Coordinates of C-alpha atoms and ligand atoms in Angstrom, one line a residue:
A1 CA 192.9 109.1 22.6
A2 CA 189.4 107.8 21.9
K3 CA 190.6 106.4 18.7
R4 CA 193.5 104.6 20.3
L5 CA 191.2 103.2 22.9
G6 CA 188.8 102.0 20.2
R7 CA 191.6 100.2 18.4
N8 CA 192.9 98.6 21.6
R9 CA 189.4 97.5 22.5
C10 CA 189.2 95.6 19.2
S11 CA 192.5 93.9 19.4
Y12 CA 192.2 93.2 23.1
F13 CA 188.7 92.1 23.8
T14 CA 188.1 89.7 21.0
P15 CA 190.7 87.1 21.9
S16 CA 190.0 87.5 25.6
M17 CA 186.4 86.9 25.0
Q18 CA 187.2 83.8 23.1
E19 CA 189.6 82.7 25.8
A20 CA 186.9 83.2 28.4
A21 CA 184.4 81.1 26.4
Q22 CA 187.0 78.4 26.1
A23 CA 187.8 78.5 29.8
R24 CA 184.1 78.1 30.5
M25 CA 183.9 75.1 28.2
R26 CA 186.8 73.5 29.9
L27 CA 185.3 74.2 33.3
A28 CA 182.0 72.6 32.2
V29 CA 183.9 69.4 31.1
D30 CA 185.7 69.4 34.5
L31 CA 182.4 70.0 36.3
R32 CA 181.0 66.8 34.7
A33 CA 183.7 64.8 36.4
A34 CA 183.7 66.6 39.7
L35 CA 181.0 64.5 41.4
A36 CA 182.5 61.2 40.5
Q37 CA 186.0 62.4 41.5
Q38 CA 184.7 63.6 44.9
Q39 CA 185.8 67.2 44.4
F40 CA 182.6 68.7 46.0
R41 CA 182.1 69.2 49.6
V42 CA 179.4 70.9 51.7
L43 CA 180.2 73.5 54.3
Y44 CA 177.8 74.7 56.9
Q45 CA 177.3 78.2 58.1
P46 CA 175.7 78.7 61.5
I47 CA 172.4 80.7 61.7
V48 CA 172.3 82.4 65.1
D49 CA 169.3 83.2 67.2
L50 CA 169.9 86.9 67.8
A51 CA 168.1 87.0 71.1
T52 CA 169.9 84.1 72.7
G53 CA 173.0 83.5 70.6
D54 CA 171.9 79.8 70.2
V55 CA 172.7 77.9 67.0
H56 CA 169.8 75.6 65.9
K57 CA 170.2 76.1 62.2
A58 CA 172.8 76.1 59.5
E59 CA 172.9 76.8 55.8
A60 CA 174.5 74.1 53.5
L61 CA 176.9 75.8 51.0
L62 CA 178.5 73.9 48.2
R63 CA 182.3 74.1 47.5
W64 CA 184.2 72.8 44.5
E65 CA 187.8 72.0 44.9
H66 CA 189.1 72.0 41.4
P67 CA 192.3 69.8 40.9
T68 CA 194.3 72.6 39.3
L69 CA 192.3 75.8 39.8
G70 CA 191.7 75.4 43.5
L71 CA 188.5 76.5 45.0
V72 CA 185.9 77.7 42.4
S73 CA 183.2 80.0 43.7
P74 CA 179.6 78.7 43.5
E75 CA 178.7 82.0 42.0
K76 CA 180.7 80.7 39.0
F77 CA 179.9 77.0 38.8
I78 CA 176.3 76.9 39.9
P79 CA 175.2 78.9 36.8
L80 CA 177.4 76.6 34.7
A81 CA 175.8 73.5 36.3
E82 CA 172.4 75.1 35.5
E83 CA 173.2 75.8 31.9
T84 CA 174.6 72.3 31.3
G85 CA 171.8 70.5 33.0
M86 CA 174.0 69.1 35.8
I87 CA 172.3 71.1 38.5
G88 CA 169.7 68.4 39.3
E89 CA 172.3 65.7 40.0
I90 CA 174.6 68.1 41.9
G91 CA 171.7 69.5 43.9
H92 CA 170.5 66.1 44.8
W93 CA 174.0 65.2 46.1
V94 CA 174.1 68.4 48.2
F95 CA 170.7 67.5 49.6
R96 CA 171.8 64.0 50.6
Q97 CA 174.9 65.4 52.4
A98 CA 172.8 67.9 54.2
A99 CA 170.0 65.5 55.1
N100 CA 172.5 63.0 56.5
Q101 CA 174.2 65.7 58.5
V102 CA 171.0 67.1 60.0
Q103 CA 169.9 63.6 61.0
H104 CA 173.2 63.2 62.9
W105 CA 173.0 66.7 64.4
R106 CA 169.5 66.2 65.7
K107 CA 171.1 63.8 68.2
F108 CA 172.7 66.9 69.8
R109 CA 169.8 69.4 69.1
E110 CA 166.5 67.8 68.4
D111 CA 165.1 70.8 66.6
F112 CA 168.2 71.3 64.4
Q113 CA 167.5 72.5 60.8
I114 CA 169.6 72.7 57.7
S115 CA 168.7 75.0 54.8
V116 CA 169.5 73.9 51.3
N117 CA 169.5 76.2 48.3
K118 CA 167.3 75.3 45.3
S119 CA 167.7 77.5 42.3
P120 CA 164.8 78.1 39.8
A121 CA 166.7 76.1 37.2
Q122 CA 166.6 73.1 39.6
F123 CA 162.8 73.3 39.7
M124 CA 162.6 73.6 35.9
S125 CA 165.0 70.7 35.3
E126 CA 163.0 68.3 37.5
D127 CA 160.0 66.1 37.3
R128 CA 157.0 68.4 37.5
V129 CA 155.3 66.8 40.5
H130 CA 157.7 64.4 42.1
D131 CA 160.9 65.6 43.8
T132 CA 163.8 63.3 44.5
W133 CA 164.3 65.1 47.8
F134 CA 161.1 63.6 49.1
D135 CA 162.4 60.1 48.4
Y136 CA 165.6 60.7 50.3
L137 CA 163.7 62.1 53.3
R138 CA 161.6 59.0 53.4
E139 CA 164.6 56.8 52.9
L140 CA 166.2 58.3 56.0
Q141 CA 162.9 58.5 57.8
L142 CA 163.9 62.0 58.6
E143 CA 161.3 64.6 59.8
G144 CA 160.5 67.1 57.0
N145 CA 161.0 70.0 59.3
S146 CA 164.7 69.2 59.5
V147 CA 165.0 70.9 56.2
V148 CA 164.4 74.4 55.0
V149 CA 164.4 75.0 51.2
E150 CA 165.9 78.3 50.2
I151 CA 164.4 79.7 47.0
T152 CA 164.6 83.2 45.4
E153 CA 161.8 85.6 44.8
G154 CA 162.0 85.1 41.0
L155 CA 160.7 81.6 41.3
L156 CA 157.4 82.7 42.9
L157 CA 156.8 85.6 40.6
D158 CA 155.8 83.7 37.6
A159 CA 154.9 80.6 39.5
S160 CA 153.4 78.1 37.1
P161 CA 151.0 75.5 38.5
A162 CA 153.8 73.0 38.3
I163 CA 156.0 75.1 40.6
T164 CA 153.1 75.9 42.9
N165 CA 152.4 72.2 43.3
K166 CA 156.0 71.4 43.9
L167 CA 156.1 74.0 46.7
L168 CA 153.0 72.5 48.2
G169 CA 154.7 69.1 48.0
F170 CA 157.5 70.5 50.1
R171 CA 155.0 71.6 52.7
D172 CA 153.2 68.3 52.7
A173 CA 156.5 66.7 53.4
G174 CA 156.9 69.0 56.4
M175 CA 159.7 71.0 55.0
Q176 CA 159.9 74.8 55.5
V177 CA 160.5 77.4 52.9
A178 CA 162.8 80.5 53.0
I179 CA 163.0 83.4 50.6
D180 CA 166.7 84.0 49.9
D181 CA 168.3 87.3 49.0
F182 CA 165.0 89.1 49.9
G183 CA 164.7 92.6 48.6
T184 CA 167.0 92.2 45.6
G185 CA 164.7 90.5 43.2
Y186 CA 161.3 91.9 42.4
S187 CA 159.1 94.5 44.0
S188 CA 155.9 92.4 44.0
L189 CA 155.0 91.3 47.5
A190 CA 151.8 89.5 46.4
Y191 CA 153.5 86.1 46.6
L192 CA 154.0 86.5 50.3
K193 CA 150.2 86.3 50.6
K194 CA 149.8 83.5 48.2
F195 CA 152.5 81.1 49.5
D196 CA 153.2 79.8 52.9
I197 CA 156.6 81.1 53.6
D198 CA 158.5 80.5 56.9
Y199 CA 161.5 82.7 56.6
L200 CA 162.7 85.8 54.8
K201 CA 166.4 86.2 54.4
I202 CA 167.3 89.9 54.1
D203 CA 170.0 90.2 51.5
R204 CA 173.5 91.3 52.5
A205 CA 173.1 94.4 50.3
F206 CA 170.9 95.9 53.0
I207 CA 173.1 94.9 55.9
R208 CA 176.5 96.0 54.5
N209 CA 176.1 99.7 55.3
L210 CA 173.6 99.4 58.1
A211 CA 173.7 102.4 60.5
P212 CA 171.2 104.0 62.8
N213 CA 168.6 106.1 61.0
S214 CA 169.9 105.1 57.6
D215 CA 167.7 104.1 54.6
D216 CA 168.9 100.5 55.0
M217 CA 167.9 100.6 58.6
A218 CA 164.4 101.8 57.7
L219 CA 164.1 99.0 55.1
C220 CA 165.3 96.3 57.5
E221 CA 162.9 97.5 60.2
A222 CA 160.0 97.6 57.7
I223 CA 160.8 94.1 56.4
I224 CA 160.9 92.7 60.0
V225 CA 157.6 94.3 61.0
M226 CA 155.9 93.2 57.7
A227 CA 157.3 89.6 58.0
H228 CA 156.2 89.3 61.6
K229 CA 152.7 90.5 60.9
L230 CA 152.5 87.7 58.2
G231 CA 153.8 85.1 60.7
I232 CA 157.2 84.9 58.9
Q233 CA 160.6 84.9 60.7
V234 CA 163.5 87.0 59.5
I235 CA 167.1 86.0 59.0
A236 CA 169.7 88.7 58.2
E237 CA 172.5 87.7 55.9
G238 CA 176.1 88.9 55.9
I239 CA 176.4 90.2 59.4
E240 CA 180.0 91.1 59.8
T241 CA 180.1 93.5 62.7
E242 CA 178.8 93.7 66.2
A243 CA 177.2 97.0 65.4
Q244 CA 175.1 95.4 62.6
R245 CA 174.1 92.5 64.9
D246 CA 173.0 94.9 67.7
L247 CA 171.0 97.1 65.3
L248 CA 169.2 94.1 63.9
A249 CA 168.6 92.5 67.3
A250 CA 167.1 95.8 68.5
A251 CA 164.9 95.9 65.5
G252 CA 163.5 92.4 66.4
C253 CA 165.3 90.4 63.7
D254 CA 165.0 86.8 64.7
Y255 CA 168.2 85.3 63.2
G256 CA 171.6 86.3 61.8
Q257 CA 174.1 84.7 59.6
G258 CA 177.5 86.1 58.7
Y259 CA 181.3 86.2 59.2
L260 CA 180.8 87.9 62.6
F261 CA 179.5 84.5 63.9
S262 CA 181.3 82.2 61.6
R263 CA 182.3 81.6 58.0
P264 CA 180.9 78.5 56.3
I265 CA 182.8 75.6 58.0
A266 CA 183.3 71.8 57.6
A267 CA 180.9 69.5 59.4
E268 CA 183.7 68.4 61.8
A269 CA 184.4 72.0 62.8
F270 CA 180.7 72.7 63.2
E271 CA 180.4 69.9 65.7
Q272 CA 182.8 71.8 68.0
L273 CA 180.0 74.3 68.4
F274 CA 177.8 71.7 69.9
A275 CA 180.6 70.5 72.1
S276 CA 181.3 74.0 73.4
T277 CA 177.7 75.0 74.1
T278 CA 175.9 71.8 75.3
A279 CA 177.9 70.5 78.3
Ligands
LIG301 P1 173.3 82.4 49.3 O1 172.4 81.3 49.3 O2 172.7 83.8 49.5 O3 174.4 82.1 50.4 C1 175.0 83.1 51.2 C2 176.4 83.5 50.7 O4 176.9 84.6 51.5 C3 177.4 82.4 50.8 O5 178.3 82.6 49.7 C4 178.1 82.8 52.1 O6 179.4 82.3 52.2 C5 178.1 84.3 52.0 N1 178.3 84.9 53.3 C6 177.8 84.5 54.5 N2 178.1 85.4 55.4 C7 178.8 86.4 54.8 C8 179.4 87.7 55.3 O7 179.3 88.0 56.5 N3 180.0 88.4 54.4 C9 180.1 88.1 53.1 N4 180.7 88.9 52.3 N5 179.5 86.9 52.6 C10 178.9 86.1 53.5 P2 178.8 81.3 48.9 O8 178.9 80.1 49.8 O9 179.9 81.7 48.0 O10 177.5 81.0 47.9 C11 177.1 81.9 47.0 C12 175.8 81.5 46.4 O11 175.9 80.3 45.6 C13 174.7 81.3 47.4 O12 174.2 82.5 47.9 C14 173.7 80.4 46.6 O13 172.9 81.3 45.8 C15 174.7 79.7 45.7 N6 174.9 78.3 46.3 C16 175.8 77.8 47.1 N7 175.6 76.5 47.4 C17 174.5 76.1 46.6 C18 173.8 74.9 46.4 O14 174.1 73.8 47.0 N8 172.8 74.9 45.5 C19 172.4 76.0 44.8 N9 171.4 75.9 44.0 N10 173.1 77.2 45.0 C20 174.1 77.3 45.9
LIG302 MG1 171.0 80.7 50.5
LIG303 MG1 171.3 84.8 50.3
LIG304 MG1 172.4 84.3 46.7

């Protein structure tokens, strides 16, 4: 049986790997046209204050509507955009959408904030000191604290002076910084001391099986206590059930984000939230 499997593997995997590589190349070509052909859109997922239920924050999440393949997951096309050097341009476009949106939404909620993801490759691909995001903030005359920049732990681990300066630049511009997918990257916590971080986002992996007295619960509680002692607020990602929300709220977690509250939605749909909760 092992022999047969071995033979199958040879005849089966080689062409499929080739096909996968070709599909990826085609996708890269299509990605190059996607901005000009307006196939991108930004959805917004509410970030909920767990103590009050208020929504004063949202995360901007990019979507690609491919003309024949339909919706392509960012897990797939963001890495492709990074490898092909397109991430800078695409990321700047997302930032412009998000900044325009938060400027508008601050008319409803004056402290509204939108967080925008910025991958390590985006930092590497850019000018070392200057960031095009700063220019756009200034162009809009938008307050820096309208924007939270979401970065991952990996970026801070081997932070070169260039990256450190870039992050300081964000702070100078008034923007806040969140560590995304916290707990999944690296075990070093030294960077929390070194950098001025505003939010930790606990990765969905710790929320998924959250139950009283579980290891995940212990980890969440410890993260929350540690963060608060460092003056950092905590956002739990991927809350899907009321039980998860209640456990996190009881543990003192500041904010939650997840399908329980809302999936990522279009800007127009998001505005219904203001309409339904302000009057
Ligand atoms: P992320 O920044 O950690 O974003 C959270 C992801 O979790 C989103 O996936 C969101 O839709 C999903 N999510 C939220 N609540 C739940 C839940 O309750 N259950 C489950 N199962 N999932 C939930 P999405 O939108 O597919 O984005 C995936 C990743 O792609 C993001 O992870 C982020 O790393 C990246 N990404 C998305 N947009 C951008 C962007 O504009 N720029 C960059 N650099 N990366 C982006
Ligand atoms: Mg994020
Ligand atoms: Mg995340
Ligand atoms: Mg992620």
